[in-house]
């Protein structure tokens, strides 16, 4: 198999007809199967951790159970798109196909969604205005102990005003597996140290939130080249909700993560 791009979803949903996309039911353990979907509780898996790792249970499944020349992850309502296809086309017609992928990988190591720019705040301030900051402190400590290169890149990424969000990516199998090995080693250490017993349901997904920043850390530290693809929103963007959440963060400030509603389109991410 040349391409295996998992589409993380927790419910039945229309999927691309292209043979390179494979729907994965996240949090499948103890839930009814979705017809035509791969379950993330098959093979070697962390399906039971879905309430805390979100779409990463699909990432882990792909890492441990799938063989393909290129592997990746997208979401059921959000895909990596072809910049050459007109916006007037059907949403599924705008997502990357195998022909475009071959062209991109002839010049780049990794395909990522276009950066999200914050302009008036850093990745660090954006995170702590919406979430408990303890996770970032623990991650910095873990990286300080293990790798100066990654530790420096983590500080650099936190001080940036843009980031590749959503945990969406496509890359060669070798790099995909290397990334997952690195990522989950950090997240499992973080899980052992971080007390989330007082977190609400949204904040308990902390490992999924932190991993969005860690992808850029891994890329920066290894100096990988990447191609930024436009994000295709199957149902459009919830701009009014995002604006409301942004204003709420600014009003209440950091340290009040427990009162913030979901942000950055997290309401339409796999649960």
PDB file of C-alpha atoms in Angstrom:
ATOM      1  CA  UNK A   1       0.000   0.000   0.000  1.00  0.00           C
ATOM      2  CA  UNK A   2       1.378   3.421  -0.919  1.00  0.00           C
ATOM      3  CA  UNK A   3      -0.897   5.694   1.126  1.00  0.00           C
ATOM      4  CA  UNK A   4      -2.787   5.137   4.356  1.00  0.00           C
ATOM      5  CA  UNK A   5      -4.437   8.317   5.596  1.00  0.00           C
ATOM      6  CA  UNK A   6      -6.646   7.708   8.600  1.00  0.00           C
ATOM      7  CA  UNK A   7      -9.804   9.792   9.017  1.00  0.00           C
ATOM      8  CA  UNK A   8     -10.546  10.064  12.740  1.00  0.00           C
ATOM      9  CA  UNK A   9     -14.247  10.080  13.623  1.00  0.00           C
ATOM     10  CA  UNK A  10     -16.395   9.144  16.596  1.00  0.00           C
ATOM     11  CA  UNK A  11     -19.649   8.836  14.615  1.00  0.00           C
ATOM     12  CA  UNK A  12     -20.971   7.811  11.180  1.00  0.00           C
ATOM     13  CA  UNK A  13     -20.145  10.455   8.613  1.00  0.00           C
ATOM     14  CA  UNK A  14     -19.671  10.862   4.882  1.00  0.00           C
ATOM     15  CA  UNK A  15     -16.159   9.873   3.870  1.00  0.00           C
ATOM     16  CA  UNK A  16     -13.982  10.426   0.787  1.00  0.00           C
ATOM     17  CA  UNK A  17     -14.363   7.797  -1.917  1.00  0.00           C
ATOM     18  CA  UNK A  18     -10.641   7.846  -2.707  1.00  0.00           C
ATOM     19  CA  UNK A  19      -8.881   4.618  -1.783  1.00  0.00           C
ATOM     20  CA  UNK A  20      -6.163   6.416   0.174  1.00  0.00           C
ATOM     21  CA  UNK A  21      -8.475   7.515   3.010  1.00  0.00           C
ATOM     22  CA  UNK A  22      -9.531   5.084   5.747  1.00  0.00           C
ATOM     23  CA  UNK A  23     -12.159   6.029   8.369  1.00  0.00           C
ATOM     24  CA  UNK A  24     -11.133   5.142  11.922  1.00  0.00           C
ATOM     25  CA  UNK A  25     -13.644   4.983  14.770  1.00  0.00           C
ATOM     26  CA  UNK A  26     -11.911   6.617  17.739  1.00  0.00           C
ATOM     27  CA  UNK A  27     -12.858   5.663  21.270  1.00  0.00           C
ATOM     28  CA  UNK A  28     -14.285   2.447  19.859  1.00  0.00           C
ATOM     29  CA  UNK A  29     -13.800   0.375  22.991  1.00  0.00           C
ATOM     30  CA  UNK A  30     -17.176  -0.365  24.606  1.00  0.00           C
ATOM     31  CA  UNK A  31     -18.995   1.393  21.750  1.00  0.00           C
ATOM     32  CA  UNK A  32     -21.014  -0.088  18.893  1.00  0.00           C
ATOM     33  CA  UNK A  33     -19.060  -0.587  15.656  1.00  0.00           C
ATOM     34  CA  UNK A  34     -19.597   1.916  12.854  1.00  0.00           C
ATOM     35  CA  UNK A  35     -20.136   0.082   9.580  1.00  0.00           C
ATOM     36  CA  UNK A  36     -17.189   0.397   7.226  1.00  0.00           C
ATOM     37  CA  UNK A  37     -14.913   1.969   9.849  1.00  0.00           C
ATOM     38  CA  UNK A  38     -11.697   0.587  11.297  1.00  0.00           C
ATOM     39  CA  UNK A  39     -11.936   0.442  15.093  1.00  0.00           C
ATOM     40  CA  UNK A  40      -9.129   1.981  17.126  1.00  0.00           C
ATOM     41  CA  UNK A  41      -9.442  -0.799  19.730  1.00  0.00           C
ATOM     42  CA  UNK A  42      -8.091  -3.421  17.328  1.00  0.00           C
ATOM     43  CA  UNK A  43      -4.507  -4.661  17.356  1.00  0.00           C
ATOM     44  CA  UNK A  44      -2.080  -2.704  19.525  1.00  0.00           C
ATOM     45  CA  UNK A  45      -4.047   0.277  20.747  1.00  0.00           C
ATOM     46  CA  UNK A  46      -4.815   2.919  23.386  1.00  0.00           C
ATOM     47  CA  UNK A  47      -8.518   3.203  22.576  1.00  0.00           C
ATOM     48  CA  UNK A  48      -9.473   3.425  26.255  1.00  0.00           C
ATOM     49  CA  UNK A  49      -7.433   6.640  26.511  1.00  0.00           C
ATOM     50  CA  UNK A  50      -9.530   8.458  23.897  1.00  0.00           C
ATOM     51  CA  UNK A  51     -11.181  10.778  26.485  1.00  0.00           C
ATOM     52  CA  UNK A  52      -7.690  12.102  27.228  1.00  0.00           C
ATOM     53  CA  UNK A  53      -5.837  11.685  23.918  1.00  0.00           C
ATOM     54  CA  UNK A  54      -8.682  12.526  21.492  1.00  0.00           C
ATOM     55  CA  UNK A  55      -7.701  11.867  17.843  1.00  0.00           C
ATOM     56  CA  UNK A  56      -4.299  10.584  18.967  1.00  0.00           C
ATOM     57  CA  UNK A  57      -5.800   7.156  19.576  1.00  0.00           C
ATOM     58  CA  UNK A  58      -6.203   6.962  15.790  1.00  0.00           C
ATOM     59  CA  UNK A  59      -2.625   8.183  15.316  1.00  0.00           C
ATOM     60  CA  UNK A  60      -1.414   5.466  17.673  1.00  0.00           C
ATOM     61  CA  UNK A  61      -3.448   2.810  15.858  1.00  0.00           C
ATOM     62  CA  UNK A  62      -1.944   3.806  12.504  1.00  0.00           C
ATOM     63  CA  UNK A  63       1.557   3.777  13.980  1.00  0.00           C
ATOM     64  CA  UNK A  64       1.280   0.331  15.516  1.00  0.00           C
ATOM     65  CA  UNK A  65      -0.922  -1.510  13.025  1.00  0.00           C
ATOM     66  CA  UNK A  66      -0.626  -0.052   9.514  1.00  0.00           C
ATOM     67  CA  UNK A  67       2.024  -0.488   6.831  1.00  0.00           C
ATOM     68  CA  UNK A  68       2.190   1.935   3.923  1.00  0.00           C
ATOM     69  CA  UNK A  69       4.841   3.957   2.138  1.00  0.00           C
ATOM     70  CA  UNK A  70       3.166   7.135   3.414  1.00  0.00           C
ATOM     71  CA  UNK A  71       0.931   7.478   6.451  1.00  0.00           C
ATOM     72  CA  UNK A  72      -1.143  10.329   7.800  1.00  0.00           C
ATOM     73  CA  UNK A  73      -4.084  11.534   9.850  1.00  0.00           C
ATOM     74  CA  UNK A  74      -6.959  13.930   9.118  1.00  0.00           C
ATOM     75  CA  UNK A  75     -10.378  14.535  10.731  1.00  0.00           C
ATOM     76  CA  UNK A  76     -13.873  13.655   9.592  1.00  0.00           C
ATOM     77  CA  UNK A  77     -14.830  17.305   9.095  1.00  0.00           C
ATOM     78  CA  UNK A  78     -11.402  18.663   8.269  1.00  0.00           C
ATOM     79  CA  UNK A  79      -8.905  17.597   5.596  1.00  0.00           C
ATOM     80  CA  UNK A  80      -5.678  18.702   3.944  1.00  0.00           C
ATOM     81  CA  UNK A  81      -6.563  20.295   0.644  1.00  0.00           C
ATOM     82  CA  UNK A  82      -5.175  20.785  -2.838  1.00  0.00           C
ATOM     83  CA  UNK A  83      -4.330  24.499  -3.274  1.00  0.00           C
ATOM     84  CA  UNK A  84      -4.811  24.204  -7.043  1.00  0.00           C
ATOM     85  CA  UNK A  85      -8.478  23.203  -6.867  1.00  0.00           C
ATOM     86  CA  UNK A  86     -11.097  25.950  -7.001  1.00  0.00           C
ATOM     87  CA  UNK A  87     -13.086  26.744  -3.876  1.00  0.00           C
ATOM     88  CA  UNK A  88     -16.244  26.332  -5.924  1.00  0.00           C
ATOM     89  CA  UNK A  89     -15.668  22.599  -6.081  1.00  0.00           C
ATOM     90  CA  UNK A  90     -17.336  20.101  -3.778  1.00  0.00           C
ATOM     91  CA  UNK A  91     -15.426  19.894  -0.480  1.00  0.00           C
ATOM     92  CA  UNK A  92     -14.352  16.294  -1.047  1.00  0.00           C
ATOM     93  CA  UNK A  93     -13.078  17.237  -4.504  1.00  0.00           C
ATOM     94  CA  UNK A  94     -10.726  19.763  -2.890  1.00  0.00           C
ATOM     95  CA  UNK A  95      -8.882  17.327  -0.625  1.00  0.00           C
ATOM     96  CA  UNK A  96      -5.462  15.964  -1.553  1.00  0.00           C
ATOM     97  CA  UNK A  97      -5.457  12.982  -3.898  1.00  0.00           C
ATOM     98  CA  UNK A  98      -2.694  10.491  -4.678  1.00  0.00           C
ATOM     99  CA  UNK A  99      -1.462  12.361  -7.760  1.00  0.00           C
ATOM    100  CA  UNK A 100      -0.979  15.609  -5.844  1.00  0.00           C
ATOM    101  CA  UNK A 101       0.644  13.767  -2.945  1.00  0.00           C
ATOM    102  CA  UNK A 102       3.254  12.269  -5.261  1.00  0.00           C
ATOM    103  CA  UNK A 103       4.148  15.727  -6.591  1.00  0.00           C
ATOM    104  CA  UNK A 104       4.446  17.216  -3.111  1.00  0.00           C
ATOM    105  CA  UNK A 105       6.615  14.429  -1.743  1.00  0.00           C
ATOM    106  CA  UNK A 106       9.067  14.839  -4.608  1.00  0.00           C
ATOM    107  CA  UNK A 107      10.161  18.102  -2.925  1.00  0.00           C
ATOM    108  CA  UNK A 108       9.037  17.993   0.708  1.00  0.00           C
ATOM    109  CA  UNK A 109       9.325  15.717   3.738  1.00  0.00           C
ATOM    110  CA  UNK A 110       5.969  16.364   5.376  1.00  0.00           C
ATOM    111  CA  UNK A 111       2.530  17.782   4.533  1.00  0.00           C
ATOM    112  CA  UNK A 112       0.894  19.950   7.200  1.00  0.00           C
ATOM    113  CA  UNK A 113      -2.143  22.237   7.428  1.00  0.00           C
ATOM    114  CA  UNK A 114      -1.461  25.917   6.865  1.00  0.00           C
ATOM    115  CA  UNK A 115      -0.287  27.645  10.007  1.00  0.00           C
ATOM    116  CA  UNK A 116      -2.817  29.310  12.235  1.00  0.00           C
ATOM    117  CA  UNK A 117      -1.625  32.843  12.997  1.00  0.00           C
ATOM    118  CA  UNK A 118      -2.448  34.522  16.311  1.00  0.00           C
ATOM    119  CA  UNK A 119      -0.697  37.883  15.706  1.00  0.00           C
ATOM    120  CA  UNK A 120      -1.431  39.493  19.079  1.00  0.00           C
ATOM    121  CA  UNK A 121      -0.423  36.561  21.270  1.00  0.00           C
ATOM    122  CA  UNK A 122       2.119  33.754  21.357  1.00  0.00           C
ATOM    123  CA  UNK A 123       1.411  30.053  21.271  1.00  0.00           C
ATOM    124  CA  UNK A 124       2.145  30.010  24.993  1.00  0.00           C
ATOM    125  CA  UNK A 125      -0.302  32.802  25.892  1.00  0.00           C
ATOM    126  CA  UNK A 126      -2.920  31.341  23.556  1.00  0.00           C
ATOM    127  CA  UNK A 127      -2.630  27.971  25.288  1.00  0.00           C
ATOM    128  CA  UNK A 128      -2.663  29.207  28.891  1.00  0.00           C
ATOM    129  CA  UNK A 129      -5.603  31.530  28.240  1.00  0.00           C
ATOM    130  CA  UNK A 130      -7.647  28.447  27.388  1.00  0.00           C
ATOM    131  CA  UNK A 131      -6.062  25.556  29.270  1.00  0.00           C
ATOM    132  CA  UNK A 132      -4.255  24.666  32.465  1.00  0.00           C
ATOM    133  CA  UNK A 133      -0.611  25.644  32.010  1.00  0.00           C
ATOM    134  CA  UNK A 134       0.821  22.812  34.135  1.00  0.00           C
ATOM    135  CA  UNK A 135       1.094  20.503  31.136  1.00  0.00           C
ATOM    136  CA  UNK A 136       3.496  22.879  29.397  1.00  0.00           C
ATOM    137  CA  UNK A 137       5.640  23.102  32.525  1.00  0.00           C
ATOM    138  CA  UNK A 138       5.890  19.321  32.753  1.00  0.00           C
ATOM    139  CA  UNK A 139       6.665  18.947  29.045  1.00  0.00           C
ATOM    140  CA  UNK A 140       9.466  21.496  29.315  1.00  0.00           C
ATOM    141  CA  UNK A 141      10.910  19.551  32.239  1.00  0.00           C
ATOM    142  CA  UNK A 142      10.709  16.255  30.346  1.00  0.00           C
ATOM    143  CA  UNK A 143      12.473  17.753  27.322  1.00  0.00           C
ATOM    144  CA  UNK A 144      15.099  19.465  29.496  1.00  0.00           C
ATOM    145  CA  UNK A 145      16.041  16.077  30.917  1.00  0.00           C
ATOM    146  CA  UNK A 146      16.110  14.230  27.618  1.00  0.00           C
ATOM    147  CA  UNK A 147      17.244  16.490  24.795  1.00  0.00           C
ATOM    148  CA  UNK A 148      18.651  19.998  24.683  1.00  0.00           C
ATOM    149  CA  UNK A 149      17.724  20.261  21.001  1.00  0.00           C
ATOM    150  CA  UNK A 150      14.057  19.491  21.578  1.00  0.00           C
ATOM    151  CA  UNK A 151      14.011  21.604  24.726  1.00  0.00           C
ATOM    152  CA  UNK A 152      15.249  24.642  22.814  1.00  0.00           C
ATOM    153  CA  UNK A 153      12.763  24.024  20.003  1.00  0.00           C
ATOM    154  CA  UNK A 154       9.913  23.771  22.516  1.00  0.00           C
ATOM    155  CA  UNK A 155      10.791  27.191  23.909  1.00  0.00           C
ATOM    156  CA  UNK A 156      11.017  28.558  20.365  1.00  0.00           C
ATOM    157  CA  UNK A 157       7.611  27.158  19.384  1.00  0.00           C
ATOM    158  CA  UNK A 158       5.941  28.522  22.529  1.00  0.00           C
ATOM    159  CA  UNK A 159       7.227  31.996  21.692  1.00  0.00           C
ATOM    160  CA  UNK A 160       5.988  31.906  18.103  1.00  0.00           C
ATOM    161  CA  UNK A 161       2.731  33.537  17.026  1.00  0.00           C
ATOM    162  CA  UNK A 162       1.694  30.748  14.664  1.00  0.00           C
ATOM    163  CA  UNK A 163       1.393  26.966  14.735  1.00  0.00           C
ATOM    164  CA  UNK A 164       0.309  23.972  12.679  1.00  0.00           C
ATOM    165  CA  UNK A 165      -2.816  22.895  14.538  1.00  0.00           C
ATOM    166  CA  UNK A 166      -5.293  20.002  14.516  1.00  0.00           C
ATOM    167  CA  UNK A 167      -2.826  17.060  14.664  1.00  0.00           C
ATOM    168  CA  UNK A 168      -3.105  16.569  10.918  1.00  0.00           C
ATOM    169  CA  UNK A 169      -0.117  15.452   8.871  1.00  0.00           C
ATOM    170  CA  UNK A 170       1.071  13.115   6.105  1.00  0.00           C
ATOM    171  CA  UNK A 171       4.638  11.825   5.851  1.00  0.00           C
ATOM    172  CA  UNK A 172       6.700   8.790   4.928  1.00  0.00           C
ATOM    173  CA  UNK A 173       6.186   5.714   7.051  1.00  0.00           C
ATOM    174  CA  UNK A 174       9.699   5.986   8.485  1.00  0.00           C
ATOM    175  CA  UNK A 175       9.215   9.576   9.616  1.00  0.00           C
ATOM    176  CA  UNK A 176       5.659   8.912  10.782  1.00  0.00           C
ATOM    177  CA  UNK A 177       6.820   6.049  12.984  1.00  0.00           C
ATOM    178  CA  UNK A 178       9.786   8.044  14.291  1.00  0.00           C
ATOM    179  CA  UNK A 179       7.492  10.938  15.154  1.00  0.00           C
ATOM    180  CA  UNK A 180       5.013   8.705  16.976  1.00  0.00           C
ATOM    181  CA  UNK A 181       7.806   7.004  18.920  1.00  0.00           C
ATOM    182  CA  UNK A 182       9.056  10.403  20.079  1.00  0.00           C
ATOM    183  CA  UNK A 183       5.610  11.928  20.686  1.00  0.00           C
ATOM    184  CA  UNK A 184       4.063   9.126  22.706  1.00  0.00           C
ATOM    185  CA  UNK A 185       7.192   8.646  24.829  1.00  0.00           C
ATOM    186  CA  UNK A 186       6.721  12.255  25.958  1.00  0.00           C
ATOM    187  CA  UNK A 187       2.947  12.037  26.367  1.00  0.00           C
ATOM    188  CA  UNK A 188       3.117   8.853  28.425  1.00  0.00           C
ATOM    189  CA  UNK A 189       5.669  10.479  30.746  1.00  0.00           C
ATOM    190  CA  UNK A 190       3.395  13.507  30.979  1.00  0.00           C
ATOM    191  CA  UNK A 191       0.447  11.249  31.813  1.00  0.00           C
ATOM    192  CA  UNK A 192       2.419   9.740  34.693  1.00  0.00           C
ATOM    193  CA  UNK A 193       3.259  13.157  36.165  1.00  0.00           C
ATOM    194  CA  UNK A 194       0.201  15.313  35.476  1.00  0.00           C
ATOM    195  CA  UNK A 195      -2.797  15.122  37.809  1.00  0.00           C
ATOM    196  CA  UNK A 196      -5.943  15.718  35.736  1.00  0.00           C
ATOM    197  CA  UNK A 197      -8.435  14.486  38.350  1.00  0.00           C
ATOM    198  CA  UNK A 198      -9.938  17.978  38.707  1.00  0.00           C
ATOM    199  CA  UNK A 199     -10.113  18.664  34.946  1.00  0.00           C
ATOM    200  CA  UNK A 200     -13.465  18.855  33.207  1.00  0.00           C
ATOM    201  CA  UNK A 201     -14.286  16.695  30.188  1.00  0.00           C
ATOM    202  CA  UNK A 202     -12.838  19.161  27.700  1.00  0.00           C
ATOM    203  CA  UNK A 203      -9.643  19.860  29.624  1.00  0.00           C
ATOM    204  CA  UNK A 204      -9.070  16.147  30.238  1.00  0.00           C
ATOM    205  CA  UNK A 205      -8.134  15.972  26.543  1.00  0.00           C
ATOM    206  CA  UNK A 206      -4.927  17.764  27.478  1.00  0.00           C
ATOM    207  CA  UNK A 207      -2.642  15.262  25.736  1.00  0.00           C
ATOM    208  CA  UNK A 208      -4.299  15.997  22.410  1.00  0.00           C
ATOM    209  CA  UNK A 209      -3.920  19.746  22.951  1.00  0.00           C
ATOM    210  CA  UNK A 210      -0.251  19.559  23.926  1.00  0.00           C
ATOM    211  CA  UNK A 211       0.607  17.314  20.991  1.00  0.00           C
ATOM    212  CA  UNK A 212      -0.400  20.036  18.519  1.00  0.00           C
ATOM    213  CA  UNK A 213       2.543  22.108  19.717  1.00  0.00           C
ATOM    214  CA  UNK A 214       4.863  19.134  19.910  1.00  0.00           C
ATOM    215  CA  UNK A 215       4.495  18.409  16.189  1.00  0.00           C
ATOM    216  CA  UNK A 216       6.101  21.771  15.407  1.00  0.00           C
ATOM    217  CA  UNK A 217       8.795  21.094  18.008  1.00  0.00           C
ATOM    218  CA  UNK A 218       9.738  17.822  16.322  1.00  0.00           C
ATOM    219  CA  UNK A 219       9.811  19.447  12.882  1.00  0.00           C
ATOM    220  CA  UNK A 220      11.860  22.418  14.081  1.00  0.00           C
ATOM    221  CA  UNK A 221      14.425  20.321  15.948  1.00  0.00           C
ATOM    222  CA  UNK A 222      14.948  18.030  12.946  1.00  0.00           C
ATOM    223  CA  UNK A 223      14.818  20.803  10.345  1.00  0.00           C
ATOM    224  CA  UNK A 224      12.367  18.892   8.155  1.00  0.00           C
ATOM    225  CA  UNK A 225      10.987  20.595   5.059  1.00  0.00           C
ATOM    226  CA  UNK A 226       7.223  20.744   4.834  1.00  0.00           C
ATOM    227  CA  UNK A 227       4.432  21.712   2.489  1.00  0.00           C
ATOM    228  CA  UNK A 228       1.500  23.667   3.892  1.00  0.00           C
ATOM    229  CA  UNK A 229      -1.857  22.598   2.489  1.00  0.00           C
ATOM    230  CA  UNK A 230      -5.055  24.596   2.906  1.00  0.00           C
ATOM    231  CA  UNK A 231      -7.525  23.152   5.375  1.00  0.00           C
ATOM    232  CA  UNK A 232     -10.771  21.947   3.803  1.00  0.00           C
ATOM    233  CA  UNK A 233     -13.690  22.294   6.220  1.00  0.00           C
ATOM    234  CA  UNK A 234     -16.463  19.942   5.159  1.00  0.00           C
ATOM    235  CA  UNK A 235     -19.097  21.995   6.984  1.00  0.00           C
ATOM    236  CA  UNK A 236     -17.369  25.368   6.895  1.00  0.00           C
ATOM    237  CA  UNK A 237     -15.818  27.160   9.863  1.00  0.00           C
ATOM    238  CA  UNK A 238     -17.647  28.171  13.035  1.00  0.00           C
ATOM    239  CA  UNK A 239     -16.299  31.715  12.950  1.00  0.00           C
ATOM    240  CA  UNK A 240     -18.835  33.187  15.378  1.00  0.00           C
ATOM    241  CA  UNK A 241     -18.063  30.534  17.991  1.00  0.00           C
ATOM    242  CA  UNK A 242     -14.335  31.092  17.571  1.00  0.00           C
ATOM    243  CA  UNK A 243     -14.720  34.845  17.980  1.00  0.00           C
ATOM    244  CA  UNK A 244     -16.841  34.378  21.108  1.00  0.00           C
ATOM    245  CA  UNK A 245     -14.312  31.974  22.621  1.00  0.00           C
ATOM    246  CA  UNK A 246     -11.454  34.362  21.838  1.00  0.00           C
ATOM    247  CA  UNK A 247     -13.208  37.245  23.617  1.00  0.00           C
ATOM    248  CA  UNK A 248     -14.052  35.036  26.574  1.00  0.00           C
ATOM    249  CA  UNK A 249     -10.396  34.076  26.986  1.00  0.00           C
ATOM    250  CA  UNK A 250      -9.383  37.729  26.966  1.00  0.00           C
ATOM    251  CA  UNK A 251     -12.020  38.702  29.513  1.00  0.00           C
ATOM    252  CA  UNK A 252     -11.297  35.949  32.025  1.00  0.00           C
ATOM    253  CA  UNK A 253      -7.577  35.590  31.359  1.00  0.00           C
ATOM    254  CA  UNK A 254      -5.324  32.649  32.153  1.00  0.00           C
ATOM    255  CA  UNK A 255      -5.788  30.418  35.151  1.00  0.00           C
ATOM    256  CA  UNK A 256      -9.503  29.998  34.436  1.00  0.00           C
ATOM    257  CA  UNK A 257      -9.362  27.178  31.946  1.00  0.00           C
ATOM    258  CA  UNK A 258     -12.199  25.357  33.692  1.00  0.00           C
ATOM    259  CA  UNK A 259     -14.727  27.990  32.622  1.00  0.00           C
ATOM    260  CA  UNK A 260     -13.728  28.305  28.978  1.00  0.00           C
ATOM    261  CA  UNK A 261     -15.762  26.740  26.229  1.00  0.00           C
ATOM    262  CA  UNK A 262     -14.097  24.759  23.458  1.00  0.00           C
ATOM    263  CA  UNK A 263     -11.817  26.743  21.153  1.00  0.00           C
ATOM    264  CA  UNK A 264     -10.130  26.471  17.778  1.00  0.00           C
ATOM    265  CA  UNK A 265     -12.912  24.329  16.321  1.00  0.00           C
ATOM    266  CA  UNK A 266     -12.356  21.702  19.015  1.00  0.00           C
ATOM    267  CA  UNK A 267     -16.111  21.153  19.162  1.00  0.00           C
ATOM    268  CA  UNK A 268     -15.923  19.387  15.802  1.00  0.00           C
ATOM    269  CA  UNK A 269     -12.885  17.256  16.524  1.00  0.00           C
ATOM    270  CA  UNK A 270     -13.118  13.546  17.293  1.00  0.00           C
ATOM    271  CA  UNK A 271     -13.981  12.796  20.910  1.00  0.00           C
TER     272      UNK A 271
END
